Coordinates of C-alpha atoms in Angstrom, one line a residue:
Chain M
M1 CA 0.0 0.0 0.0
A2 CA 2.7 2.4 1.0
S3 CA 4.8 1.8 -2.2
N4 CA 1.7 2.3 -4.2
T5 CA 1.1 5.8 -2.9
S6 CA 4.7 6.8 -3.3
Y7 CA 4.5 5.7 -6.9
H8 CA 1.6 8.0 -7.4
D9 CA 3.3 10.8 -5.6
N10 CA 6.4 10.4 -7.8
E11 CA 4.3 10.6 -10.9
L12 CA 2.5 13.6 -9.6
L13 CA 5.7 15.4 -9.0
M14 CA 7.1 14.6 -12.4
R15 CA 4.0 15.4 -14.4
P16 CA 1.7 17.4 -12.2
R17 CA -1.2 17.8 -14.7
A18 CA -0.9 14.6 -16.6
V19 CA -3.0 12.4 -14.3
P20 CA -6.2 14.5 -14.3
L21 CA -5.9 15.1 -18.0
Q22 CA -5.4 11.4 -18.6
R23 CA -8.4 10.7 -16.4
I24 CA -10.6 13.1 -18.2
W25 CA -9.5 11.6 -21.5
S26 CA -10.0 8.0 -20.4
F27 CA -13.4 9.0 -19.0
L28 CA -14.4 10.8 -22.2
S29 CA -13.2 8.0 -24.4
R30 CA -15.2 5.5 -22.4
Q31 CA -18.3 7.6 -22.8
I32 CA -17.6 7.9 -26.6
V33 CA -17.1 4.1 -26.9
A34 CA -20.3 3.5 -24.9
Y35 CA -22.3 5.8 -27.1
L36 CA -20.9 4.4 -30.3
F37 CA -22.3 1.0 -29.2
L38 CA -25.7 2.7 -28.6
L39 CA -25.7 4.8 -31.7
P40 CA -27.2 2.4 -34.2
A41 CA -30.1 1.7 -31.9
I42 CA -30.6 5.4 -31.1
L43 CA -30.6 6.4 -34.8
I44 CA -33.0 3.7 -35.8
F45 CA -35.4 4.2 -32.8
G46 CA -35.3 7.9 -33.6
L47 CA -36.1 7.5 -37.2
V48 CA -38.8 4.8 -37.1
A49 CA -40.2 5.1 -33.6
W50 CA -39.6 8.3 -31.6
Y51 CA -40.0 10.6 -34.6
P52 CA -43.1 9.0 -36.0
I53 CA -44.7 8.9 -32.5
A54 CA -44.1 12.7 -32.1
R55 CA -45.2 13.2 -35.7
A56 CA -48.5 11.3 -34.9
F57 CA -49.3 13.9 -32.3
E58 CA -48.2 16.8 -34.6
M59 CA -50.1 15.4 -37.6
S60 CA -53.3 15.3 -35.7
F61 CA -53.3 19.1 -35.8
Q62 CA -52.5 19.2 -39.5
Q63 CA -53.8 18.4 -42.9
V64 CA -51.3 16.0 -44.4
S65 CA -50.9 14.6 -48.0
L66 CA -49.5 11.1 -48.8
T67 CA -46.1 12.6 -49.5
G68 CA -46.0 14.3 -46.2
E69 CA -46.7 18.0 -47.0
S70 CA -48.6 19.4 -44.1
T71 CA -50.4 22.6 -43.2
D72 CA -51.6 23.4 -39.7
V73 CA -55.3 23.3 -39.2
G74 CA -55.5 23.7 -35.4
T75 CA -58.0 21.4 -33.8
A76 CA -60.1 21.0 -36.9
N77 CA -59.4 17.2 -37.0
Y78 CA -60.6 16.7 -33.5
D79 CA -63.7 18.9 -34.1
L80 CA -64.4 16.7 -37.1
M81 CA -64.4 13.6 -34.9
E82 CA -67.4 15.0 -33.1
L83 CA -69.3 14.9 -36.4
D84 CA -68.0 11.5 -37.6
P85 CA -71.1 9.3 -38.0
A86 CA -68.8 6.3 -37.4
R87 CA -67.6 7.5 -34.1
E88 CA -70.3 6.1 -31.8
I89 CA -70.4 2.8 -33.7
I90 CA -66.6 2.3 -33.5
L91 CA -66.6 3.0 -29.7
E92 CA -69.5 0.6 -29.3
N93 CA -67.8 -2.1 -31.5
M94 CA -64.6 -1.6 -29.4
L95 CA -66.5 -2.4 -26.2
E96 CA -68.3 -5.3 -27.8
F97 CA -65.2 -6.9 -29.3
A98 CA -63.4 -6.6 -26.0
S99 CA -66.4 -8.2 -24.2
W100 CA -66.7 -11.0 -26.6
S101 CA -63.0 -11.7 -26.5
V102 CA -62.9 -11.8 -22.7
A103 CA -66.0 -14.0 -22.6
L104 CA -64.6 -16.5 -25.2
G105 CA -60.9 -16.3 -24.5
Y106 CA -60.0 -15.1 -21.1
A107 CA -60.8 -18.0 -18.8
L108 CA -60.2 -20.7 -21.4
P109 CA -56.4 -20.6 -21.2
V110 CA -56.5 -20.6 -17.4
I111 CA -58.7 -23.7 -17.3
L112 CA -56.7 -25.4 -20.0
A113 CA -53.4 -24.8 -18.3
I114 CA -54.8 -26.2 -15.0
L115 CA -56.1 -29.3 -16.8
I116 CA -52.9 -29.8 -18.8
R117 CA -50.8 -29.4 -15.7
E118 CA -52.7 -32.4 -14.3
M119 CA -52.0 -34.6 -17.2
R120 CA -49.7 -37.5 -16.4
H121 CA -49.3 -38.5 -20.1
A122 CA -49.0 -36.6 -23.4
K123 CA -48.5 -33.2 -21.6
S124 CA -46.1 -32.0 -24.3
F125 CA -48.6 -33.0 -27.1
F126 CA -51.3 -30.7 -25.6
R127 CA -48.7 -28.0 -25.0
I128 CA -47.7 -27.9 -28.7
V129 CA -51.1 -28.5 -30.3
Y130 CA -52.9 -25.5 -28.9
F131 CA -49.9 -23.4 -29.7
L132 CA -49.8 -24.2 -33.4
P133 CA -52.3 -21.6 -34.7
T134 CA -50.3 -18.8 -33.0
V135 CA -47.4 -19.2 -35.5
V136 CA -49.5 -19.1 -38.6
P137 CA -49.9 -15.7 -40.4
I138 CA -53.5 -14.4 -39.9
S139 CA -53.7 -13.2 -43.5
I140 CA -53.2 -16.8 -44.6
A141 CA -55.4 -18.5 -42.0
V142 CA -58.1 -16.1 -43.1
I143 CA -58.3 -17.9 -46.5
V144 CA -59.3 -21.1 -44.7
W145 CA -61.6 -19.4 -42.1
R146 CA -63.7 -17.6 -44.7
F147 CA -64.4 -20.9 -46.3
I148 CA -65.2 -22.5 -43.0
Y149 CA -67.7 -19.7 -42.4
D150 CA -69.0 -19.8 -46.0
P151 CA -72.8 -19.9 -45.9
D152 CA -73.2 -22.3 -48.9
A153 CA -70.5 -24.9 -48.7
G154 CA -68.6 -24.0 -45.5
A155 CA -67.8 -26.7 -42.9
L156 CA -69.7 -24.9 -40.1
N157 CA -73.0 -24.9 -42.0
E158 CA -72.4 -28.5 -43.1
L159 CA -71.9 -29.4 -39.4
L160 CA -75.1 -27.6 -38.5
S161 CA -77.2 -29.3 -41.1
F162 CA -75.6 -32.6 -40.1
L163 CA -76.9 -31.9 -36.6
G164 CA -80.3 -30.9 -38.0
L165 CA -79.9 -27.2 -37.2
P166 CA -80.7 -24.3 -39.6
D167 CA -77.9 -22.7 -41.6
Q168 CA -76.4 -19.4 -40.5
L169 CA -74.9 -16.5 -42.4
W170 CA -72.0 -16.2 -40.0
L171 CA -69.8 -13.3 -41.2
Y172 CA -72.7 -11.8 -43.1
D173 CA -75.1 -11.9 -40.1
P174 CA -75.0 -8.6 -38.1
K175 CA -75.4 -10.5 -34.9
L176 CA -72.9 -13.3 -35.5
A177 CA -70.2 -11.3 -37.3
K178 CA -68.4 -10.1 -34.2
P179 CA -68.3 -13.4 -32.3
S180 CA -67.3 -15.1 -35.5
L181 CA -64.3 -12.8 -35.8
V182 CA -63.5 -13.2 -32.1
V183 CA -63.4 -16.9 -32.5
V184 CA -60.7 -16.5 -35.2
M185 CA -58.8 -14.1 -33.0
T186 CA -59.0 -16.4 -30.0
W187 CA -58.0 -19.4 -32.1
A188 CA -54.9 -17.5 -33.2
S189 CA -53.8 -16.4 -29.8
F190 CA -55.0 -18.5 -26.8
G191 CA -52.2 -21.0 -27.2
T192 CA -49.7 -18.3 -26.2
T193 CA -51.5 -17.4 -23.0
T194 CA -52.0 -21.1 -22.2
L195 CA -48.3 -21.7 -22.4
I196 CA -47.6 -18.7 -20.1
Y197 CA -50.1 -19.9 -17.5
L198 CA -48.7 -23.4 -17.8
S199 CA -45.2 -22.3 -17.1
S200 CA -46.4 -20.3 -14.1
L201 CA -48.2 -23.4 -12.8
M202 CA -45.0 -25.4 -13.0
E203 CA -43.5 -23.1 -10.4
I204 CA -46.0 -24.0 -7.7
P205 CA -44.2 -26.3 -5.2
T206 CA -46.0 -29.7 -5.0
E207 CA -45.5 -29.5 -1.2
L208 CA -48.2 -26.8 -1.2
Y209 CA -50.7 -29.2 -2.7
E210 CA -49.6 -32.0 -0.3
A211 CA -50.0 -29.7 2.7
A212 CA -53.5 -28.6 1.5
E213 CA -54.5 -32.2 0.9
L214 CA -53.3 -33.2 4.5
D215 CA -55.4 -30.3 5.8
G216 CA -58.4 -31.9 4.2
A217 CA -58.9 -29.5 1.3
S218 CA -60.9 -31.0 -1.6
P219 CA -59.4 -30.8 -5.1
L220 CA -61.6 -27.7 -5.9
Q221 CA -60.5 -26.0 -2.7
R222 CA -56.9 -26.7 -3.6
I223 CA -57.4 -24.9 -7.0
R224 CA -59.3 -22.1 -5.2
H225 CA -56.7 -21.6 -2.5
V226 CA -53.4 -22.7 -4.0
T227 CA -53.5 -22.6 -7.8
L228 CA -55.6 -19.5 -8.5
P229 CA -53.8 -17.1 -6.0
H230 CA -50.6 -18.1 -7.7
L231 CA -51.9 -17.2 -11.1
F232 CA -53.7 -13.9 -10.2
P233 CA -50.8 -11.5 -10.9
I234 CA -50.3 -12.9 -14.4
M235 CA -54.0 -13.2 -15.0
S236 CA -54.5 -9.5 -14.2
L237 CA -51.5 -8.5 -16.5
L238 CA -52.8 -10.7 -19.3
F239 CA -56.3 -9.2 -19.0
V240 CA -55.0 -5.8 -19.8
L241 CA -52.8 -7.1 -22.6
Q242 CA -55.7 -9.0 -24.1
V243 CA -58.1 -6.0 -24.1
I244 CA -55.4 -3.7 -25.5
S245 CA -54.6 -6.1 -28.3
V246 CA -58.3 -6.7 -29.2
V247 CA -59.0 -3.0 -29.4
Q248 CA -56.2 -2.7 -32.0
V249 CA -57.4 -5.5 -34.2
F250 CA -57.1 -4.9 -37.9
T251 CA -56.2 -7.8 -40.1
E252 CA -59.2 -10.1 -39.3
P253 CA -62.0 -7.5 -39.9
F254 CA -60.1 -6.0 -42.9
L255 CA -59.8 -9.3 -44.7
L256 CA -62.8 -11.3 -43.5
T257 CA -65.6 -8.7 -43.3
N258 CA -64.1 -5.4 -44.4
G259 CA -65.9 -3.8 -41.5
G260 CA -69.3 -5.2 -42.5
P261 CA -72.1 -6.1 -42.5
G262 CA -72.9 -2.4 -42.3
R263 CA -70.4 -1.2 -39.8
E264 CA -70.8 -4.1 -37.4
T265 CA -67.1 -5.0 -37.4
L266 CA -65.6 -1.6 -38.1
T267 CA -62.7 -1.3 -35.6
P268 CA -60.7 1.8 -34.8
V269 CA -57.6 0.7 -36.7
L270 CA -59.7 -0.2 -39.7
H271 CA -61.2 3.2 -39.6
I272 CA -57.8 4.9 -39.3
Y273 CA -56.5 2.8 -42.2
R274 CA -59.5 3.8 -44.4
R275 CA -59.3 7.5 -43.6
A276 CA -55.6 7.6 -44.1
F277 CA -55.2 5.4 -47.3
E278 CA -58.6 5.4 -49.0
R279 CA -59.7 9.0 -48.2
I280 CA -56.1 10.3 -48.0
D281 CA -56.9 12.3 -44.9
L282 CA -53.7 11.4 -42.8
G283 CA -54.2 14.2 -40.3
Y284 CA -57.7 13.1 -39.4
A285 CA -56.4 9.5 -39.2
S286 CA -53.7 10.6 -36.8
A287 CA -56.2 12.4 -34.6
W288 CA -58.0 9.0 -34.2
S289 CA -54.7 7.3 -33.4
V290 CA -54.0 9.9 -30.6
V291 CA -57.5 9.4 -29.2
L292 CA -57.1 5.6 -29.3
V293 CA -53.7 5.7 -27.4
V294 CA -55.3 8.0 -24.8
I295 CA -58.2 5.6 -24.3
L296 CA -55.8 2.6 -24.0
L297 CA -53.5 4.4 -21.6
A298 CA -56.4 5.6 -19.5
F299 CA -57.8 2.1 -19.4
S300 CA -54.4 0.6 -18.3
L301 CA -54.1 3.3 -15.7
V302 CA -57.6 2.9 -14.2
Y303 CA -57.2 -0.9 -14.3
Y304 CA -53.8 -0.6 -12.5
L305 CA -55.2 1.7 -9.8
V306 CA -58.3 -0.4 -9.2
N307 CA -56.1 -3.5 -9.0
Y308 CA -53.7 -1.8 -6.6
R309 CA -56.6 -0.8 -4.3
I310 CA -58.1 -4.3 -4.3
R311 CA -54.7 -5.8 -3.5
K312 CA -54.2 -3.3 -0.7
I313 CA -57.6 -4.2 0.8
Y314 CA -56.8 -7.9 0.6
S315 CA -53.4 -7.5 2.2
D316 CA -54.7 -5.3 5.1
Chain P
M1 CA -43.4 -37.0 -8.0
N2 CA -44.9 -34.7 -10.6
R3 CA -48.3 -34.3 -8.9
G4 CA -50.6 -31.4 -9.5
F5 CA -53.6 -30.4 -7.4
L6 CA -54.6 -34.1 -7.5
S7 CA -52.3 -36.6 -5.8
N8 CA -51.4 -39.8 -7.6
S9 CA -53.5 -42.0 -5.3
E10 CA -56.5 -39.8 -5.9
L11 CA -56.1 -40.1 -9.6
K12 CA -55.9 -43.9 -9.3
S13 CA -59.3 -44.0 -7.4
F14 CA -62.4 -44.7 -9.4
Q15 CA -63.5 -41.0 -9.4
G16 CA -60.0 -40.0 -10.3
R17 CA -60.0 -42.3 -13.4
V18 CA -63.4 -41.0 -14.5
Y19 CA -62.2 -37.4 -14.1
Y20 CA -59.0 -38.2 -16.0
G21 CA -60.9 -39.8 -18.8
V22 CA -63.3 -36.9 -19.1
V23 CA -60.5 -34.3 -19.1
V24 CA -58.4 -36.2 -21.7
T25 CA -61.5 -36.5 -24.0
M26 CA -62.3 -32.8 -23.6
L27 CA -58.7 -31.8 -24.3
L28 CA -58.6 -34.1 -27.4
V29 CA -61.9 -32.7 -28.8
L30 CA -60.6 -29.2 -28.3
A31 CA -57.2 -30.1 -29.9
L32 CA -59.1 -31.5 -32.9
A33 CA -61.1 -28.3 -33.2
V34 CA -57.9 -26.2 -33.0
I35 CA -56.2 -28.1 -35.8
F36 CA -59.4 -28.5 -37.8
P37 CA -58.6 -25.5 -40.0
F38 CA -55.3 -27.1 -41.0
L39 CA -56.9 -30.5 -41.7
Y40 CA -59.7 -28.8 -43.6
A41 CA -57.3 -26.8 -45.7
F42 CA -55.3 -29.9 -46.5
T43 CA -58.2 -32.1 -47.6
S44 CA -60.1 -29.3 -49.3
G45 CA -57.0 -28.6 -51.3
L46 CA -57.2 -32.2 -52.6
K47 CA -60.8 -32.0 -53.8
G48 CA -62.0 -31.4 -57.3
S49 CA -63.5 -28.0 -58.1
T50 CA -67.1 -29.3 -58.0
E51 CA -66.6 -31.8 -55.2
I52 CA -65.6 -29.0 -52.8
F53 CA -69.1 -27.5 -53.1
T54 CA -71.1 -30.8 -52.7
S55 CA -73.1 -30.8 -49.4
G56 CA -72.4 -33.0 -46.5
L57 CA -69.6 -33.2 -44.0
N58 CA -67.3 -35.0 -46.4
I59 CA -63.9 -34.1 -45.0
V60 CA -62.0 -36.8 -46.9
P61 CA -61.9 -36.3 -50.6
E62 CA -63.2 -39.1 -52.8
N63 CA -60.5 -38.8 -55.4
P64 CA -57.5 -36.9 -54.1
Q65 CA -56.3 -34.4 -56.7
W66 CA -52.6 -34.0 -55.8
E67 CA -52.0 -31.9 -58.8
N68 CA -53.9 -29.1 -57.1
Y69 CA -50.9 -28.6 -54.9
K70 CA -48.7 -28.4 -57.9
T71 CA -51.0 -25.9 -59.6
A72 CA -51.1 -23.7 -56.4
W73 CA -47.3 -23.9 -56.2
V74 CA -46.9 -22.7 -59.8
E75 CA -49.8 -20.3 -60.1
F76 CA -49.1 -18.4 -56.8
R77 CA -45.4 -18.6 -57.4
L78 CA -45.1 -19.8 -53.9
A79 CA -41.3 -20.3 -54.1
K80 CA -40.8 -16.7 -54.9
L81 CA -43.2 -15.6 -52.1
F82 CA -41.4 -17.7 -49.6
K83 CA -38.1 -16.2 -50.7
N84 CA -39.4 -12.7 -50.4
S85 CA -40.7 -13.3 -46.9
M86 CA -37.4 -15.0 -46.0
V87 CA -35.4 -12.0 -47.1
I88 CA -37.6 -9.5 -45.3
V89 CA -37.7 -11.5 -42.1
T90 CA -34.1 -12.6 -42.0
G91 CA -32.9 -9.0 -42.7
S92 CA -35.1 -7.7 -39.9
V93 CA -34.0 -10.2 -37.4
V94 CA -30.3 -9.8 -38.1
L95 CA -30.6 -6.0 -37.9
Q96 CA -32.7 -6.2 -34.8
M97 CA -30.3 -8.5 -33.0
T98 CA -27.2 -6.5 -34.1
I99 CA -28.4 -3.1 -32.8
S100 CA -30.1 -4.7 -29.7
C101 CA -27.0 -6.6 -28.7
L102 CA -24.8 -3.5 -29.2
A103 CA -27.1 -1.3 -27.3
A104 CA -27.7 -3.8 -24.5
Y105 CA -24.0 -4.3 -24.0
S106 CA -23.4 -0.6 -23.8
L107 CA -26.2 -0.1 -21.3
S108 CA -25.3 -3.1 -19.1
N109 CA -21.5 -3.0 -19.1
L110 CA -20.2 0.3 -20.4
K111 CA -22.9 2.2 -18.5
P112 CA -22.7 5.6 -20.2
I113 CA -24.0 8.8 -18.5
G114 CA -27.6 9.2 -19.5
G115 CA -27.9 5.5 -20.3
R116 CA -30.9 5.2 -18.0
I117 CA -32.7 8.0 -20.0
V118 CA -31.9 6.2 -23.3
M119 CA -33.3 3.0 -21.8
I120 CA -36.5 4.8 -20.8
G121 CA -36.7 6.1 -24.3
F122 CA -36.5 2.6 -25.7
L123 CA -39.1 1.3 -23.2
L124 CA -41.5 4.2 -24.0
T125 CA -42.0 2.7 -27.4
L126 CA -43.6 -0.3 -25.7
M127 CA -46.2 2.0 -24.1
V128 CA -47.4 3.3 -27.5
P129 CA -48.9 0.6 -29.6
A130 CA -47.5 0.3 -33.1
I131 CA -50.9 1.1 -34.7
A132 CA -50.8 4.5 -33.1
Y133 CA -48.0 5.5 -35.4
F134 CA -48.3 3.4 -38.6
V135 CA -49.7 6.4 -40.5
P136 CA -46.8 8.8 -39.6
L137 CA -44.4 5.9 -40.0
F138 CA -45.6 5.5 -43.5
V139 CA -45.2 9.2 -44.2
T140 CA -41.7 9.2 -42.6
L141 CA -40.6 6.2 -44.6
G142 CA -42.0 7.8 -47.8
N143 CA -39.8 10.9 -47.2
L144 CA -37.0 10.4 -44.7
P145 CA -36.1 13.5 -42.7
V146 CA -32.5 14.7 -43.3
L147 CA -31.7 12.0 -45.9
E148 CA -34.6 13.1 -48.2
T149 CA -35.1 9.6 -49.7
S150 CA -38.0 7.3 -49.9
L151 CA -37.9 3.8 -48.5
L152 CA -41.2 2.8 -50.1
D153 CA -40.9 -0.3 -52.2
S154 CA -37.5 -1.0 -50.6
Y155 CA -36.9 -3.7 -48.0
W156 CA -35.1 -1.1 -45.9
G157 CA -38.6 0.3 -45.3
L158 CA -39.4 -2.9 -43.4
W159 CA -36.0 -3.9 -42.0
L160 CA -35.7 -0.6 -40.1
P161 CA -39.1 -0.6 -38.4
Y162 CA -38.8 -4.3 -37.6
A163 CA -35.3 -3.7 -36.1
V164 CA -36.9 -1.7 -33.3
S165 CA -37.6 -3.9 -30.3
A166 CA -37.4 -2.5 -26.9
F167 CA -38.4 -5.9 -25.5
T168 CA -35.3 -7.5 -27.1
I169 CA -33.0 -4.8 -25.8
F170 CA -34.5 -5.1 -22.3
V171 CA -34.2 -8.9 -22.1
L172 CA -30.6 -8.8 -23.5
K173 CA -29.6 -6.0 -21.1
N174 CA -30.9 -8.0 -18.1
F175 CA -29.1 -11.1 -19.4
F176 CA -25.8 -9.3 -20.0
E177 CA -26.0 -7.8 -16.5
R178 CA -26.0 -11.3 -15.0
I179 CA -22.7 -12.3 -16.7
P180 CA -20.2 -12.4 -13.7
G181 CA -18.2 -9.2 -13.5
E182 CA -15.0 -11.2 -13.0
I183 CA -15.1 -12.7 -16.5
I184 CA -15.4 -9.3 -18.1
D185 CA -12.8 -7.7 -15.7
S186 CA -10.2 -10.5 -16.5
A187 CA -10.7 -9.9 -20.2
K188 CA -10.1 -6.2 -19.6
I189 CA -7.0 -6.9 -17.6
D190 CA -5.7 -9.1 -20.4
G191 CA -5.9 -6.0 -22.6
A192 CA -9.1 -6.7 -24.5
S193 CA -11.0 -3.7 -25.9
S194 CA -14.7 -3.1 -25.3
L195 CA -15.4 -4.4 -28.8
Q196 CA -13.3 -7.5 -28.2
T197 CA -14.9 -8.2 -24.9
F198 CA -18.3 -7.9 -26.5
I199 CA -17.5 -10.2 -29.5
Y200 CA -15.3 -12.9 -27.7
I201 CA -16.8 -13.0 -24.2
V202 CA -20.3 -11.5 -24.0
L203 CA -21.8 -12.8 -27.3
P204 CA -20.7 -16.4 -27.0
L205 CA -21.9 -16.6 -23.4
S206 CA -25.3 -15.3 -24.5
R207 CA -25.9 -17.6 -27.5
S208 CA -28.9 -19.3 -26.0
I209 CA -30.8 -16.1 -25.3
I210 CA -29.9 -14.6 -28.7
V211 CA -31.2 -17.8 -30.4
I212 CA -34.5 -17.7 -28.4
L213 CA -35.1 -14.0 -29.1
S214 CA -34.3 -14.5 -32.8
I215 CA -36.8 -17.3 -33.2
L216 CA -39.4 -15.3 -31.3
S217 CA -38.8 -12.2 -33.6
F218 CA -38.6 -14.4 -36.7
T219 CA -42.0 -16.0 -36.2
G220 CA -43.5 -12.7 -35.1
I221 CA -42.3 -10.7 -38.2
W222 CA -43.2 -13.6 -40.5
R223 CA -46.8 -13.1 -39.6
E224 CA -46.8 -9.3 -40.3
Y225 CA -49.4 -8.0 -42.7
L226 CA -50.3 -4.3 -42.4
L227 CA -46.9 -2.7 -42.8
P228 CA -45.7 -4.8 -45.7
L229 CA -49.0 -4.1 -47.4
L230 CA -48.4 -0.4 -47.1
I231 CA -44.6 -0.3 -47.8
I232 CA -44.2 -2.9 -50.6
S233 CA -46.5 -2.3 -53.5
N234 CA -44.4 -4.1 -56.1
P235 CA -46.0 -7.6 -56.5
E236 CA -42.6 -9.0 -57.3
E237 CA -41.3 -8.2 -53.9
Q238 CA -44.3 -8.6 -51.6
P239 CA -44.1 -11.2 -48.8
I240 CA -46.3 -14.2 -48.8
T241 CA -48.7 -12.8 -46.2
V242 CA -49.6 -9.9 -48.5
R243 CA -49.5 -11.5 -51.9
L244 CA -51.3 -14.8 -51.2
I245 CA -54.6 -13.3 -50.0
Y246 CA -54.5 -10.7 -52.8
L247 CA -54.2 -13.4 -55.5
A248 CA -56.5 -15.9 -53.8
D249 CA -59.8 -14.6 -55.3
N250 CA -58.6 -15.3 -58.8
Y251 CA -58.6 -19.1 -58.2
G252 CA -61.1 -21.8 -57.2
V253 CA -61.5 -22.6 -53.5
N254 CA -59.7 -25.9 -53.8
I255 CA -56.6 -24.2 -55.2
Q256 CA -56.9 -21.5 -52.6
M257 CA -56.9 -24.1 -49.9
A258 CA -53.9 -25.9 -51.4
A259 CA -52.0 -22.7 -51.5
A260 CA -53.0 -21.7 -48.0
F261 CA -52.1 -25.1 -46.6
T262 CA -48.7 -25.0 -48.3
A263 CA -48.1 -21.5 -46.9
M264 CA -48.9 -22.7 -43.4
V265 CA -46.6 -25.7 -43.4
P266 CA -43.2 -24.0 -42.8
P267 CA -44.4 -22.0 -39.7
L268 CA -46.0 -25.1 -38.3
L269 CA -42.9 -27.2 -38.8
V270 CA -40.8 -24.4 -37.1
A271 CA -43.2 -24.4 -34.2
I272 CA -43.1 -28.2 -33.8
I273 CA -39.3 -28.5 -34.2
L274 CA -38.3 -25.5 -32.2
Q275 CA -41.1 -25.7 -29.6
R276 CA -38.8 -25.7 -26.6
F277 CA -37.1 -22.5 -27.7
M278 CA -40.4 -20.8 -28.5
R279 CA -41.8 -21.8 -25.1
D280 CA -38.8 -20.3 -23.4
G281 CA -39.1 -17.2 -25.5
L282 CA -42.7 -16.6 -24.7
T283 CA -42.3 -17.0 -21.0
I284 CA -39.2 -14.7 -20.7
G285 CA -41.3 -11.7 -20.3
F286 CA -43.3 -13.2 -17.6
S287 CA -40.8 -15.1 -15.5
K288 CA -40.0 -13.3 -12.3

C-alpha cells in the first residue's frame, strides 16, 4: 500500500497535470465508446419510432398529404371527430369486441393450463397442439376461415345441417359477425397465454398441494386456495394485454368482413386505415390514433389503480 | 413425483380415473377443433373444383387431386413468395439482433452517463402501440427526414421498423448484467478492448438467449401483414402474407386451400421442431 502511494506521488511530482488530464481523456473515451455502441439503436429508434410517435401527435393538428406535405389546421381534425357518423359505432364495437374476446378467450387458457398441468401423459402433445395456430400468419389463415364460415359450402353450416340445425350467415349476419371474428382471433392467440399460465403453474411447489391435501382441502378447494392465487398476478396482467390487443385488431376485420355487414365490425384501426389510405386524410387518421392511445393508456391506468386498491384491501 | 392439485393416489381411485378420462376427452376434442382449419385446408386442397361444393360433411376427398398442390405452387409462385418473406424477415431479425446486442452491451457493461434515460426512451415505445403511429411511420418512410429519400418499395422500409424492439434490448440487457463481472474484468486486464470483450466474451456466453429471441422475432415478423401491405406495393417483392390473400380470389376454392395449406406448413414445422425455444421465449417476459 505504501509503495503504491509513493509511486503515485512520484508521478504527480514529475508530471503534475498529466493524471487528471489522462483521467478526463479516459473518461471521455469510455463515454464515446459506450455511445458508439448505442448509436445504431438510437438512430433507428429515432427514425422509425420516436420521430413518428411525435409526428402522430403533430399530424393530428395538421392536414397531411400522402407525400408528407402538411399545413396546420388547429383542432379541426378533433372537431371533425365530433361529427364523424362512425364514431359512436366504433366505440361501441370496441367495447363489444373486448367483451366477446374476454368472454370467449380469457378464462379458457387458465382452465386449459390447469387441466394440462394435471396430465400424467401426453403433456407435451397438448402443450404444442394449442400453440400451433399462433405461429400461422393471420392473413393466410383467413383464407381457410372464410371458407369454414362460407354460408353455402362451409364446414360450419355443413356441421349444423348434419346436426339438423338451420344454416347461418356467419360473417354476413350482423349478430354473428363479431363473435365469428373473435373466434378466429381467439383461435390465433389463446395458445400463447395457455403456455404462459402453464409455465407459471409449474413453479408451484408440490408441497403446497400436499399440505393442502393433508389439511383436508378438496381438489376444488386446492385450486381455489393454491392454484388461482398463484396465477392472479399474471391473470391480471394478461387481462390488460388482451383487451389492448383486441382493441387494436385490424387484419381479421379488414380481410374477413371489411368492417361489415354495415359497420358491425368496423374497428378503430380499420377506420384509421381507411381514412388515411382510402380517403387520403392522414391528419384526421392521426387524430383518431391519438385518441385511441389516450383511451388505451387511460384504461391501463384505471385498471392498474383499481387492481392496486383491491390488493391493498386484501393484504390489510 | 410430478403431482398437481390431485395426488397420484386420488387419480388412481375410481373417481380419479373418471375425471382423468373426461379431461383427456375434452382436451382431445378441443385439440381436434384447434387443428381443424389445417386439416380442412389440406383435404379441401385435394378436392375437385365441384366436389368441394357438394353438401355434407365429407372431409375426406373421394378422389385426391394431388396436382392441385402443384397448380397452387406454380400459379401463386409460392417459391418466390417464400423467398421474399425469408429475405424480409431474415434481414429484420439480423438487424434487430445487431443493434439490440450492441445497445444492451453498452447499457449493461459500459454504463454511459444518460444510459438510463436512453433505456427509458426505448421502453417508452412499448407503451405506445405500433398502430398509433403506422400512418406517420408510412409518411416518414416515404420521405425520410434529413436523408430526403423514400424507402417505399424498398426492403429497408421494413428492415428498419422491424429492427426496433425495446423488448429484445430489455431482455438482453438483463441477461448481460448477469454475466459475472470477474469474467469481463479479467478480459479487460488481459488488454481486451470493449469491442473484443463484446465479441469474444459476451456474445458467446449469450448464445442461447440470442437464439431464443431471434426465433421469437422471426415468427412474429413472418406473420406481419399491415406494414408490408403499405410499404411494398411491387408484386414481385411482396411477402407471402400480403400476396397470397391478394391473389386468392382469382382461383377456385380448392386451389386457394392448397396454397394456404402450403403456406402454413413452414411456420407449423418451425413451431413443432423449435417448440422448446419458443416456449422459453414466450415466458421470458413473464418469469419473475
